[in-house]
């Protein structure tokens, strides 16, 4: 980015202007393009209002969250054909980097995103939606599986989610991450974030990015994402753990993780401390552990202590949809992290973003944040 420095008028202001521009240049460099890197399962979120007959036809619960089976194959096309639909770029990691970009506003494309999609209409819509969110998405496109989708079937205040990972499951390290032009974008970043869900798709890609971050004293963040990750993908999770600088999760995921590792406690502060003390490759950075607990305090390791951070108050009647709250918290947190703000400020930004998102349907947001 080119910055023009105007020659100050008069001697007394020369020094002041110099200091001002030094700060401005530093501020801009912290928020340059491709500073934040995310990789995960991209899904096109398709939201539409449906009736009870539609739910019954596909065996859906009003507030269910399920993975699509064969009987749901026609659901996505029918949803699009018979209803006015809204499309959004979704999937856990993509949601988080999208929210980080929204919190930062300018410049565009601070956030980079890698993931796999199909060569189809939904893939084209997803590319357009990521572009509208000003995220620099570089998708690996293949034609064996269609673009991953998540249908949000809305009835009244309820929202039934049906996810079809499809192409998202097909990411190939050697066909995308290893390409020089793509790896250059990885090298350009200073902060990395991947949701644990991606451990089910390409653990070798996660490992390569995590090791790069560690070897270069950059920041690598990972999310526990869901209890089943700790239960059934414990081996790849623990292989990448020594490279994790910031671990995110919620209270349920933390409890499952502790059980799987035999921590012998269900006290969330103790779990955070024991997790912080797990073996770590880059000893220049002490691991930070951040566990959210819905409406209860967020728990975080701050140096040698474990600290509780109260969330923002909200009237229960203002809560519309809590599904994207975790992704939003991470997005807010990352937006402050790339600006090298303190841990306290990162958590405050995370709480703000989550508070905005739970007032709306899906992981959506107003045009601009009101965060200071």
XYZ file of C-alpha atoms in Angstrom:
372
model
C 0.000 0.000 0.000
C 1.378 3.394 -0.986
C 1.249 6.061 1.712
C 1.906 9.661 0.843
C 3.284 11.819 3.622
C 2.474 15.502 3.177
C 5.221 17.911 4.176
C 4.021 19.583 7.398
C 3.565 23.323 7.567
C 6.060 24.935 9.964
C 8.782 23.431 12.134
C 6.805 22.611 15.241
C 4.474 20.181 13.525
C 7.149 18.226 11.628
C 7.929 15.930 14.568
C 4.261 15.479 15.474
C 3.353 14.531 11.912
C 6.279 12.108 11.813
C 4.979 10.322 14.911
C 1.434 10.298 13.559
C 2.479 8.766 10.243
C 4.668 6.208 11.984
C 1.608 5.054 13.924
C -0.598 5.067 10.835
C 1.892 3.042 8.805
C 2.261 0.527 11.639
C -1.533 0.289 12.024
C -1.990 -0.356 8.301
C 0.796 -2.957 8.208
C -0.955 -4.937 10.955
C -4.094 -5.006 8.809
C -2.599 -5.727 5.401
C -4.039 -8.189 2.891
C -3.736 -11.919 3.689
C -2.596 -11.341 7.299
C -5.155 -13.865 8.569
C -5.270 -17.381 7.092
C -8.152 -19.838 7.503
C -8.670 -23.313 6.061
C -11.704 -25.544 6.466
C -14.958 -26.937 5.115
C -16.708 -24.323 2.936
C -20.479 -24.688 2.833
C -23.048 -22.611 1.028
C -25.708 -21.741 3.622
C -29.172 -21.825 2.045
C -31.915 -20.359 4.258
C -35.630 -20.462 3.482
C -38.951 -20.409 5.294
C -40.725 -23.780 4.986
C -43.886 -25.383 6.394
C -44.429 -28.405 8.646
C -45.172 -30.606 5.607
C -41.695 -29.898 4.261
C -40.108 -30.901 7.599
C -42.241 -34.053 7.768
C -41.422 -35.024 4.190
C -37.704 -35.137 4.998
C -38.046 -36.328 8.612
C -36.671 -33.121 10.143
C -37.050 -31.788 13.680
C -37.883 -28.040 13.932
C -34.580 -27.319 15.747
C -32.502 -30.256 14.578
C -28.915 -30.274 13.333
C -28.098 -33.282 11.148
C -25.803 -34.470 8.390
C -27.625 -35.139 5.125
C -28.412 -38.757 4.235
C -29.549 -40.203 0.909
C -33.182 -39.320 1.680
C -32.203 -35.624 1.873
C -30.580 -35.433 -1.583
C -33.628 -33.748 -3.186
C -34.152 -31.384 -0.239
C -31.599 -28.801 -1.382
C -33.025 -28.481 -4.902
C -36.591 -28.366 -3.623
C -35.697 -25.700 -1.087
C -34.284 -23.504 -3.851
C -37.141 -24.107 -6.282
C -40.114 -23.581 -4.028
C -38.992 -20.785 -1.728
C -37.404 -17.371 -1.656
C -33.938 -18.244 -0.440
C -30.987 -16.422 1.077
C -27.430 -17.555 0.372
C -24.407 -16.993 2.609
C -20.815 -18.224 2.614
C -20.750 -20.684 5.512
C -18.888 -23.473 7.261
C -17.251 -22.961 10.656
C -13.814 -21.574 9.688
C -15.165 -19.543 6.773
C -17.734 -17.999 9.153
C -14.986 -16.986 11.581
C -12.694 -15.370 8.979
C -15.730 -13.677 7.400
C -16.640 -12.127 10.772
C -13.025 -11.109 11.409
C -13.048 -9.318 8.046
C -16.378 -7.640 8.909
C -14.995 -6.416 12.247
C -11.884 -5.025 10.526
C -13.773 -3.542 7.535
C -10.666 -2.187 5.748
C -8.571 -3.125 3.925
C -10.528 -5.832 2.139
C -9.032 -9.334 1.952
C -7.199 -9.251 5.283
C -8.557 -12.800 5.544
C -7.557 -15.634 3.204
C -9.558 -18.860 3.060
C -8.777 -22.292 1.560
C -11.262 -25.155 1.135
C -12.781 -27.441 -1.482
C -15.919 -26.849 -3.586
C -17.501 -28.325 -6.720
C -17.659 -27.009 -10.262
C -21.374 -26.244 -10.058
C -23.911 -23.448 -9.617
C -23.729 -23.563 -5.809
C -19.933 -23.266 -6.085
C -20.271 -20.143 -8.208
C -22.747 -18.635 -5.702
C -20.361 -19.467 -2.842
C -17.470 -17.715 -4.622
C -19.667 -14.658 -5.158
C -20.769 -14.615 -1.499
C -17.192 -14.917 -0.205
C -16.223 -12.069 -2.511
C -19.104 -9.930 -1.187
C -17.789 -10.580 2.343
C -14.364 -9.298 1.110
C -12.666 -12.596 2.003
C -9.837 -13.690 -0.309
C -11.145 -17.210 -0.937
C -8.993 -19.574 -2.993
C -11.032 -22.744 -3.440
C -9.779 -26.070 -4.700
C -12.407 -27.018 -7.296
C -13.079 -30.637 -8.304
C -15.923 -32.224 -10.272
C -16.448 -35.515 -8.419
C -18.577 -34.070 -5.611
C -20.982 -31.090 -5.575
C -20.318 -27.992 -3.458
C -21.062 -28.544 0.229
C -24.306 -27.009 1.439
C -26.123 -26.376 4.692
C -29.879 -25.991 4.437
C -31.543 -23.882 7.125
C -35.241 -24.772 7.054
C -37.039 -22.056 9.000
C -40.446 -22.496 10.645
C -41.435 -19.617 12.939
C -38.605 -19.112 15.446
C -37.150 -22.545 14.726
C -34.367 -23.486 12.367
C -33.610 -27.037 11.255
C -30.108 -27.466 9.816
C -29.165 -30.134 7.278
C -25.502 -30.171 6.250
C -24.167 -31.966 3.193
C -20.355 -31.734 3.304
C -19.915 -33.268 -0.176
C -16.994 -31.423 -1.871
C -15.769 -30.005 1.469
C -14.569 -33.563 2.251
C -12.415 -33.666 -0.898
C -9.652 -31.153 -0.097
C -6.251 -32.405 -1.322
C -3.019 -30.987 0.111
C -0.882 -31.929 -2.890
C -3.370 -30.485 -5.387
C -3.923 -27.142 -3.647
C -1.990 -26.257 -0.466
C 1.351 -27.430 -1.916
C 1.062 -25.297 -5.070
C 3.600 -22.451 -4.950
C 1.035 -19.716 -5.620
C -1.138 -20.958 -2.735
C 1.695 -21.652 -0.305
C 2.896 -18.061 -0.842
C -0.416 -16.896 0.646
C 0.184 -19.146 3.666
C 3.648 -17.658 4.112
C 2.238 -14.138 3.860
C -0.032 -14.643 6.896
C 0.829 -13.873 10.526
C -2.173 -15.496 12.206
C -3.654 -18.903 11.311
C -6.974 -20.412 12.325
C -8.521 -23.804 11.544
C -11.624 -25.394 13.061
C -11.205 -28.955 14.364
C -13.798 -30.159 11.850
C -11.070 -30.053 9.180
C -9.190 -32.826 11.059
C -11.740 -35.189 9.491
C -10.771 -34.016 5.981
C -7.065 -33.202 5.679
C -5.020 -33.493 8.901
C -1.823 -33.405 6.802
C -2.781 -29.919 5.521
C -3.391 -28.699 9.084
C -0.071 -30.143 10.210
C 1.869 -28.418 7.402
C 0.325 -25.005 8.182
C 0.711 -25.446 11.965
C 4.370 -26.427 11.635
C 5.056 -23.420 9.382
C 3.498 -21.105 11.993
C 5.497 -22.681 14.812
C 8.819 -22.679 12.920
C 8.377 -18.976 12.106
C 7.068 -17.880 15.528
C 3.642 -16.969 14.095
C 0.305 -17.646 15.796
C -1.652 -20.838 15.087
C -5.198 -21.220 16.456
C -7.305 -24.392 16.508
C -10.863 -25.077 17.652
C -12.040 -28.285 19.356
C -15.247 -27.719 17.290
C -17.356 -30.654 18.576
C -17.109 -33.462 21.165
C -16.758 -36.115 18.431
C -13.455 -34.564 17.283
C -11.773 -35.360 20.631
C -13.479 -38.764 20.747
C -12.896 -40.096 17.242
C -10.103 -37.928 15.818
C -7.937 -37.801 18.923
C -4.794 -39.046 17.148
C -4.560 -36.247 14.523
C -5.781 -33.732 17.137
C -2.949 -34.614 19.512
C -0.409 -34.701 16.668
C -1.156 -31.033 15.888
C -1.591 -29.939 19.550
C 2.142 -29.190 20.179
C 1.885 -26.515 17.451
C -1.279 -24.872 18.817
C -0.736 -21.386 20.276
C -4.428 -20.665 20.928
C -7.000 -23.386 21.549
C -10.700 -22.502 21.395
C -13.686 -24.558 22.485
C -16.928 -24.483 24.440
C -17.671 -26.062 27.828
C -19.011 -29.349 26.358
C -16.040 -29.773 24.024
C -13.631 -28.942 26.863
C -15.225 -31.583 29.132
C -14.993 -34.259 26.422
C -11.378 -33.322 25.650
C -10.499 -33.588 29.364
C -12.183 -36.995 29.613
C -10.378 -38.326 26.529
C -7.018 -37.167 27.901
C -7.721 -38.484 31.400
C -7.381 -35.108 33.136
C -9.481 -36.432 36.043
C -11.427 -33.191 36.514
C -14.576 -31.549 35.216
C -13.608 -28.119 36.558
C -13.323 -25.911 33.454
C -10.577 -23.681 34.900
C -8.493 -26.749 35.741
C -9.103 -28.209 32.284
C -7.895 -24.929 30.740
C -4.735 -24.981 32.880
C -3.939 -28.639 32.120
C -4.533 -27.999 28.406
C -2.204 -24.992 28.496
C 0.522 -27.190 30.009
C 0.399 -29.894 27.318
C 3.713 -30.253 25.379
C 4.445 -27.366 23.005
C 6.988 -26.989 20.194
C 7.444 -23.206 20.072
C 8.342 -22.285 23.646
C 8.603 -18.573 22.756
C 4.811 -18.405 22.978
C 2.904 -19.726 25.969
C -0.256 -21.520 24.859
C -3.517 -19.624 25.419
C -6.683 -21.627 26.074
C -10.088 -19.975 25.635
C -13.311 -21.796 26.552
C -16.698 -20.129 26.021
C -19.725 -21.191 28.090
C -22.757 -19.678 26.376
C -24.251 -17.061 28.687
C -21.729 -17.866 31.447
C -18.236 -16.368 31.773
C -15.594 -17.120 29.158
C -12.602 -18.907 30.698
C -9.084 -18.059 29.495
C -5.518 -18.724 30.578
C -3.742 -15.409 31.109
C -0.086 -16.112 31.820
C 0.007 -18.467 34.797
C -3.538 -17.624 35.879
C -6.976 -18.673 34.680
C -9.312 -15.691 34.347
C -13.091 -15.435 33.909
C -14.440 -12.851 31.469
C -18.176 -12.001 31.765
C -20.098 -11.994 28.481
C -22.277 -9.051 27.426
C -25.770 -8.963 28.895
C -28.611 -9.754 26.541
C -32.347 -10.072 27.046
C -33.373 -13.686 26.329
C -36.136 -12.336 24.064
C -33.492 -10.744 21.808
C -31.798 -14.077 21.126
C -32.832 -15.306 17.680
C -30.279 -18.004 16.813
C -27.245 -19.189 18.818
C -25.859 -21.516 16.114
C -23.162 -19.122 14.875
C -22.154 -17.779 18.295
C -18.965 -19.835 18.656
C -17.751 -19.020 15.137
C -18.587 -15.340 15.698
C -16.676 -15.240 18.995
C -13.572 -16.604 17.274
C -14.013 -14.140 14.375
C -14.167 -11.168 16.737
C -11.193 -12.502 18.702
C -9.111 -12.926 15.516
C -9.938 -9.398 14.321
C -8.298 -7.978 17.462
C -5.476 -10.539 17.401
C -4.261 -9.537 13.912
C -3.995 -5.977 15.252
C -1.812 -7.289 18.098
C -4.277 -6.257 20.797
C -4.130 -7.715 24.308
C -5.870 -10.986 25.169
C -8.473 -9.035 27.146
C -9.252 -6.915 24.060
C -9.429 -10.017 21.849
C -11.995 -11.574 24.190
C -13.966 -8.314 24.353
C -14.104 -8.233 20.536
C -15.172 -11.891 20.526
C -17.980 -11.225 22.986
C -19.169 -8.263 20.921
C -19.279 -10.254 17.668
C -21.136 -13.170 19.291
C -23.620 -10.749 20.858
C -24.406 -9.278 17.413
C -24.758 -12.635 15.659
C -27.153 -14.283 18.148
C -29.676 -11.494 17.520
C -29.965 -12.558 13.854
C -30.837 -15.653 11.827
C -27.737 -17.548 10.696
C -24.195 -16.251 10.817
C -25.115 -12.846 9.388
C -24.328 -9.302 10.457
C -25.282 -5.656 9.834
C -23.312 -3.597 7.311
C -20.834 -2.269 9.867
C -19.843 -3.161 13.438
C -20.386 -0.702 16.266
C -17.337 -1.751 18.281
C -14.839 0.611 19.860
